[in-house]
Amino acid sequence: MYDFRIEAADKAELYRELIGAADALTAGEPDAIANMANVAALLWEALPDLNWAGFYRNVRDELVLGPFQGRPACIRIPFGKGVCGTAATTLEPQCVADVLAFPGHIACDAASRSELVVPVVLDGALIAVLDLDSPSPDRFDEADVAFCTELVQRLATRLGGVANRSTEG
Ligand code: SME
């Protein structure tokens, strides 16, 4: 059993503990899907005020639903579509304060009001995107962007293993 108790006084401390726990949970495990599943579960448990946390994987230039916590979600997202597809195309984090005002936002859960999507890049290639949704408007700030970027950069090799790339075809 893994029991990571993350109780932090501030956001920096919270993410420091979260990144440490994610590092420990994925260390030595080559299966990208298993690692994404545990990272999604950790984020879900540690970060307040989320209604969805998980990954979409890059499967032959289309985003395909990966491990997540939250309500069932749309399975396939074309590059360039929605917040996730925009992050996939630009390779830049997308921090959206009001998803209702984002052109082309894909409403998987009508409760979502704000969203943070961070691309996971390994050797210059997109592996996946990390998607966090909140029922509160303006839930994510620059610190969330920076720490989530640090998280996925630190774990990129463990999120881009063979299992991730061989799920289709
Ligand atoms: N809202 C996302 C779609 C994925 S769900 O939020 C889980 C988007 O616009 O890309």
PDB file of C-alpha atoms and ligand atoms in Angstrom:
ATOM      1  CA  MET A   1       0.000   0.000   0.000  1.00  0.00           C
ATOM      2  CA  TYR A   2       1.156   3.493  -0.777  1.00  0.00           C
ATOM      3  CA  ASP A   3       0.121   6.156   1.673  1.00  0.00           C
ATOM      4  CA  PHE A   4       1.465   9.579   0.805  1.00  0.00           C
ATOM      5  CA  ARG A   5       0.045  12.146   3.192  1.00  0.00           C
ATOM      6  CA  ILE A   6       0.415  15.552   1.603  1.00  0.00           C
ATOM      7  CA  GLU A   7      -0.535  18.276   4.018  1.00  0.00           C
ATOM      8  CA  ALA A   8       1.254  21.465   3.120  1.00  0.00           C
ATOM      9  CA  ALA A   9       1.055  24.990   4.438  1.00  0.00           C
ATOM     10  CA  ASP A  10       1.440  26.693   1.062  1.00  0.00           C
ATOM     11  CA  LYS A  11       1.374  25.936  -2.643  1.00  0.00           C
ATOM     12  CA  ALA A  12       5.148  25.653  -3.076  1.00  0.00           C
ATOM     13  CA  GLU A  13       5.373  23.160  -0.212  1.00  0.00           C
ATOM     14  CA  LEU A  14       2.353  21.260  -1.538  1.00  0.00           C
ATOM     15  CA  TYR A  15       3.929  20.840  -4.970  1.00  0.00           C
ATOM     16  CA  ARG A  16       7.358  20.028  -3.483  1.00  0.00           C
ATOM     17  CA  GLU A  17       5.773  17.131  -1.584  1.00  0.00           C
ATOM     18  CA  LEU A  18       3.631  16.143  -4.554  1.00  0.00           C
ATOM     19  CA  ILE A  19       6.586  16.053  -6.950  1.00  0.00           C
ATOM     20  CA  GLY A  20       8.596  14.043  -4.412  1.00  0.00           C
ATOM     21  CA  ALA A  21       5.765  11.536  -4.015  1.00  0.00           C
ATOM     22  CA  ALA A  22       5.282  11.245  -7.791  1.00  0.00           C
ATOM     23  CA  ASP A  23       9.020  10.701  -8.229  1.00  0.00           C
ATOM     24  CA  ALA A  24       9.041   7.964  -5.581  1.00  0.00           C
ATOM     25  CA  LEU A  25       5.924   6.255  -6.976  1.00  0.00           C
ATOM     26  CA  THR A  26       7.231   6.067 -10.542  1.00  0.00           C
ATOM     27  CA  ALA A  27      10.899   5.313  -9.821  1.00  0.00           C
ATOM     28  CA  GLY A  28      12.056   2.147 -11.574  1.00  0.00           C
ATOM     29  CA  GLU A  29       8.705   1.504 -13.274  1.00  0.00           C
ATOM     30  CA  PRO A  30       8.942   1.467 -17.084  1.00  0.00           C
ATOM     31  CA  ASP A  31       5.206   1.165 -17.817  1.00  0.00           C
ATOM     32  CA  ALA A  32       4.008   4.634 -18.807  1.00  0.00           C
ATOM     33  CA  ILE A  33       0.311   3.850 -18.314  1.00  0.00           C
ATOM     34  CA  ALA A  34       0.886   2.623 -14.769  1.00  0.00           C
ATOM     35  CA  ASN A  35       2.918   5.748 -14.016  1.00  0.00           C
ATOM     36  CA  MET A  36       0.279   8.062 -15.500  1.00  0.00           C
ATOM     37  CA  ALA A  37      -2.371   6.302 -13.409  1.00  0.00           C
ATOM     38  CA  ASN A  38      -0.504   6.820 -10.163  1.00  0.00           C
ATOM     39  CA  VAL A  39       0.409  10.439 -10.986  1.00  0.00           C
ATOM     40  CA  ALA A  40      -3.236  11.211 -11.841  1.00  0.00           C
ATOM     41  CA  ALA A  41      -4.340   9.662  -8.537  1.00  0.00           C
ATOM     42  CA  LEU A  42      -1.736  11.653  -6.595  1.00  0.00           C
ATOM     43  CA  LEU A  43      -2.730  14.944  -8.227  1.00  0.00           C
ATOM     44  CA  TRP A  44      -6.386  14.195  -7.569  1.00  0.00           C
ATOM     45  CA  GLU A  45      -5.720  13.485  -3.912  1.00  0.00           C
ATOM     46  CA  ALA A  46      -3.283  16.324  -3.250  1.00  0.00           C
ATOM     47  CA  LEU A  47      -4.666  19.282  -5.192  1.00  0.00           C
ATOM     48  CA  PRO A  48      -7.823  20.935  -3.861  1.00  0.00           C
ATOM     49  CA  ASP A  49     -10.815  21.983  -5.921  1.00  0.00           C
ATOM     50  CA  LEU A  50     -10.453  19.710  -8.968  1.00  0.00           C
ATOM     51  CA  ASN A  51     -13.186  17.837 -10.822  1.00  0.00           C
ATOM     52  CA  TRP A  52     -10.870  16.051 -13.268  1.00  0.00           C
ATOM     53  CA  ALA A  53      -7.163  15.166 -13.320  1.00  0.00           C
ATOM     54  CA  GLY A  54      -5.442  12.995 -15.870  1.00  0.00           C
ATOM     55  CA  PHE A  55      -3.681  12.451 -19.145  1.00  0.00           C
ATOM     56  CA  TYR A  56      -4.436  12.354 -22.842  1.00  0.00           C
ATOM     57  CA  ARG A  57      -1.784  10.409 -24.777  1.00  0.00           C
ATOM     58  CA  ASN A  58      -0.379  11.261 -28.174  1.00  0.00           C
ATOM     59  CA  VAL A  59      -1.323   8.254 -30.295  1.00  0.00           C
ATOM     60  CA  ARG A  60      -0.271   8.900 -33.895  1.00  0.00           C
ATOM     61  CA  ASP A  61      -0.979  12.633 -33.704  1.00  0.00           C
ATOM     62  CA  GLU A  62      -4.335  12.335 -32.002  1.00  0.00           C
ATOM     63  CA  LEU A  63      -4.979  12.760 -28.277  1.00  0.00           C
ATOM     64  CA  VAL A  64      -6.469   9.604 -26.763  1.00  0.00           C
ATOM     65  CA  LEU A  65      -7.828   9.383 -23.235  1.00  0.00           C
ATOM     66  CA  GLY A  66      -5.337   8.027 -20.717  1.00  0.00           C
ATOM     67  CA  PRO A  67      -5.403   7.371 -16.985  1.00  0.00           C
ATOM     68  CA  PHE A  68      -7.459   9.883 -15.029  1.00  0.00           C
ATOM     69  CA  GLN A  69      -9.611  10.592 -11.989  1.00  0.00           C
ATOM     70  CA  GLY A  70     -13.012  12.199 -12.327  1.00  0.00           C
ATOM     71  CA  ARG A  71     -16.043  11.686 -14.507  1.00  0.00           C
ATOM     72  CA  PRO A  72     -15.869   9.706 -17.761  1.00  0.00           C
ATOM     73  CA  ALA A  73     -14.471  11.968 -20.491  1.00  0.00           C
ATOM     74  CA  CYS A  74     -14.302  12.334 -24.267  1.00  0.00           C
ATOM     75  CA  ILE A  75     -11.994   9.670 -25.658  1.00  0.00           C
ATOM     76  CA  ARG A  76     -10.353  11.303 -28.679  1.00  0.00           C
ATOM     77  CA  ILE A  77      -9.352  14.941 -29.183  1.00  0.00           C
ATOM     78  CA  PRO A  78      -7.811  16.078 -32.487  1.00  0.00           C
ATOM     79  CA  PHE A  79      -4.666  18.201 -32.293  1.00  0.00           C
ATOM     80  CA  GLY A  80      -5.657  21.873 -32.379  1.00  0.00           C
ATOM     81  CA  LYS A  81      -9.096  21.295 -30.843  1.00  0.00           C
ATOM     82  CA  GLY A  82     -10.089  22.454 -27.384  1.00  0.00           C
ATOM     83  CA  VAL A  83      -7.695  23.324 -24.600  1.00  0.00           C
ATOM     84  CA  CYS A  84      -5.907  19.973 -24.749  1.00  0.00           C
ATOM     85  CA  GLY A  85      -5.515  20.036 -28.526  1.00  0.00           C
ATOM     86  CA  THR A  86      -4.181  23.587 -28.360  1.00  0.00           C
ATOM     87  CA  ALA A  87      -1.541  22.549 -25.807  1.00  0.00           C
ATOM     88  CA  ALA A  88      -0.642  19.605 -28.060  1.00  0.00           C
ATOM     89  CA  THR A  89      -0.185  21.821 -31.130  1.00  0.00           C
ATOM     90  CA  THR A  90       1.641  24.718 -29.468  1.00  0.00           C
ATOM     91  CA  LEU A  91       3.604  22.609 -26.948  1.00  0.00           C
ATOM     92  CA  GLU A  92       2.830  25.422 -24.502  1.00  0.00           C
ATOM     93  CA  PRO A  93       0.867  25.163 -21.244  1.00  0.00           C
ATOM     94  CA  GLN A  94      -2.694  26.454 -21.507  1.00  0.00           C
ATOM     95  CA  CYS A  95      -4.026  28.103 -18.352  1.00  0.00           C
ATOM     96  CA  VAL A  96      -7.672  28.986 -18.945  1.00  0.00           C
ATOM     97  CA  ALA A  97      -9.405  31.067 -16.267  1.00  0.00           C
ATOM     98  CA  ASP A  98     -12.842  30.725 -17.878  1.00  0.00           C
ATOM     99  CA  VAL A  99     -13.383  27.715 -20.108  1.00  0.00           C
ATOM    100  CA  LEU A 100     -16.713  29.096 -21.329  1.00  0.00           C
ATOM    101  CA  ALA A 101     -14.777  31.933 -22.974  1.00  0.00           C
ATOM    102  CA  PHE A 102     -12.198  29.631 -24.626  1.00  0.00           C
ATOM    103  CA  PRO A 103     -13.000  29.165 -28.330  1.00  0.00           C
ATOM    104  CA  GLY A 104     -13.571  25.483 -29.041  1.00  0.00           C
ATOM    105  CA  HIS A 105     -13.409  24.345 -25.435  1.00  0.00           C
ATOM    106  CA  ILE A 106     -14.590  20.721 -25.211  1.00  0.00           C
ATOM    107  CA  ALA A 107     -17.013  20.340 -22.309  1.00  0.00           C
ATOM    108  CA  CYS A 108     -16.461  16.811 -21.008  1.00  0.00           C
ATOM    109  CA  ASP A 109     -17.933  17.756 -17.645  1.00  0.00           C
ATOM    110  CA  ALA A 110     -20.387  20.650 -17.597  1.00  0.00           C
ATOM    111  CA  ALA A 111     -19.185  21.491 -14.084  1.00  0.00           C
ATOM    112  CA  SER A 112     -15.719  22.571 -15.315  1.00  0.00           C
ATOM    113  CA  ARG A 113     -15.049  26.302 -15.121  1.00  0.00           C
ATOM    114  CA  SER A 114     -11.262  26.585 -15.392  1.00  0.00           C
ATOM    115  CA  GLU A 115      -8.566  24.343 -16.795  1.00  0.00           C
ATOM    116  CA  LEU A 116      -4.796  23.848 -16.905  1.00  0.00           C
ATOM    117  CA  VAL A 117      -3.237  21.705 -19.627  1.00  0.00           C
ATOM    118  CA  VAL A 118       0.520  21.046 -19.682  1.00  0.00           C
ATOM    119  CA  PRO A 119       2.231  19.220 -22.546  1.00  0.00           C
ATOM    120  CA  VAL A 120       4.514  16.318 -21.645  1.00  0.00           C
ATOM    121  CA  VAL A 121       7.475  16.494 -24.024  1.00  0.00           C
ATOM    122  CA  LEU A 122      10.315  13.975 -24.302  1.00  0.00           C
ATOM    123  CA  ASP A 123      13.237  14.550 -26.682  1.00  0.00           C
ATOM    124  CA  GLY A 124      11.258  17.297 -28.398  1.00  0.00           C
ATOM    125  CA  ALA A 125       8.253  15.066 -29.113  1.00  0.00           C
ATOM    126  CA  LEU A 126       4.819  15.271 -27.494  1.00  0.00           C
ATOM    127  CA  ILE A 127       4.067  12.190 -25.379  1.00  0.00           C
ATOM    128  CA  ALA A 128       0.866  13.317 -23.694  1.00  0.00           C
ATOM    129  CA  VAL A 129      -0.845  16.254 -22.061  1.00  0.00           C
ATOM    130  CA  LEU A 130      -1.635  16.585 -18.380  1.00  0.00           C
ATOM    131  CA  ASP A 131      -5.137  18.008 -17.944  1.00  0.00           C
ATOM    132  CA  LEU A 132      -6.493  19.485 -14.703  1.00  0.00           C
ATOM    133  CA  ASP A 133     -10.059  20.805 -14.494  1.00  0.00           C
ATOM    134  CA  SER A 134     -11.740  22.753 -11.702  1.00  0.00           C
ATOM    135  CA  PRO A 135     -15.361  23.657 -10.965  1.00  0.00           C
ATOM    136  CA  SER A 136     -14.097  27.076  -9.779  1.00  0.00           C
ATOM    137  CA  PRO A 137     -13.336  29.907 -12.209  1.00  0.00           C
ATOM    138  CA  ASP A 138      -9.704  31.076 -12.241  1.00  0.00           C
ATOM    139  CA  ARG A 139      -8.544  28.119 -10.116  1.00  0.00           C
ATOM    140  CA  PHE A 140      -5.021  27.911 -11.612  1.00  0.00           C
ATOM    141  CA  ASP A 141      -2.250  30.523 -11.472  1.00  0.00           C
ATOM    142  CA  GLU A 142       1.306  30.905 -12.722  1.00  0.00           C
ATOM    143  CA  ALA A 143       2.607  28.842  -9.799  1.00  0.00           C
ATOM    144  CA  ASP A 144       0.379  25.913 -10.826  1.00  0.00           C
ATOM    145  CA  VAL A 145       1.681  26.252 -14.395  1.00  0.00           C
ATOM    146  CA  ALA A 146       5.313  26.314 -13.247  1.00  0.00           C
ATOM    147  CA  PHE A 147       5.029  23.424 -10.785  1.00  0.00           C
ATOM    148  CA  CYS A 148       2.972  21.201 -13.100  1.00  0.00           C
ATOM    149  CA  THR A 149       5.509  21.883 -15.844  1.00  0.00           C
ATOM    150  CA  GLU A 150       8.311  20.898 -13.452  1.00  0.00           C
ATOM    151  CA  LEU A 151       6.392  17.741 -12.512  1.00  0.00           C
ATOM    152  CA  VAL A 152       5.914  16.523 -16.076  1.00  0.00           C
ATOM    153  CA  GLN A 153       9.464  17.463 -17.094  1.00  0.00           C
ATOM    154  CA  ARG A 154      10.896  15.500 -14.179  1.00  0.00           C
ATOM    155  CA  LEU A 155       8.745  12.475 -15.016  1.00  0.00           C
ATOM    156  CA  ALA A 156       8.756  12.669 -18.822  1.00  0.00           C
ATOM    157  CA  THR A 157      10.931   9.578 -19.358  1.00  0.00           C
ATOM    158  CA  ARG A 158       8.651   7.562 -17.068  1.00  0.00           C
ATOM    159  CA  LEU A 159       5.479   8.792 -18.809  1.00  0.00           C
ATOM    160  CA  GLY A 160       6.786   8.039 -22.297  1.00  0.00           C
ATOM    161  CA  GLY A 161       7.803   4.409 -22.058  1.00  0.00           C
ATOM    162  CA  VAL A 162       7.136   1.594 -24.476  1.00  0.00           C
ATOM    163  CA  ALA A 163       3.646   0.854 -23.145  1.00  0.00           C
ATOM    164  CA  ASN A 164       2.474   4.338 -24.007  1.00  0.00           C
ATOM    165  CA  ARG A 165       3.589   4.123 -27.594  1.00  0.00           C
ATOM    166  CA  SER A 166       2.366   0.631 -28.452  1.00  0.00           C
ATOM    167  CA  THR A 167      -1.277   0.804 -27.429  1.00  0.00           C
ATOM    168  CA  GLU A 168      -2.492   0.985 -31.025  1.00  0.00           C
ATOM    169  CA  GLY A 169      -1.157  -0.562 -34.153  1.00  0.00           C
TER     170      GLY A 169
HETATM  171  N1  SME B   1     -11.876  20.406 -21.736  1.00  0.00           N
HETATM  172  C1  SME B   1     -10.868  19.715 -22.501  1.00  0.00           C
HETATM  173  C2  SME B   1     -11.309  18.322 -22.856  1.00  0.00           C
HETATM  174  C3  SME B   1     -10.898  17.280 -21.890  1.00  0.00           C
HETATM  175  S1  SME B   1     -11.817  17.238 -20.514  1.00  0.00           S
HETATM  176  O1  SME B   1     -11.798  18.496 -19.824  1.00  0.00           O
HETATM  177  C4  SME B   1     -11.372  16.018 -19.496  1.00  0.00           C
HETATM  178  C5  SME B   1     -10.522  20.502 -23.749  1.00  0.00           C
HETATM  179  O2  SME B   1     -11.187  21.477 -24.080  1.00  0.00           O
HETATM  180  O3  SME B   1      -9.566  20.113 -24.392  1.00  0.00           O
END
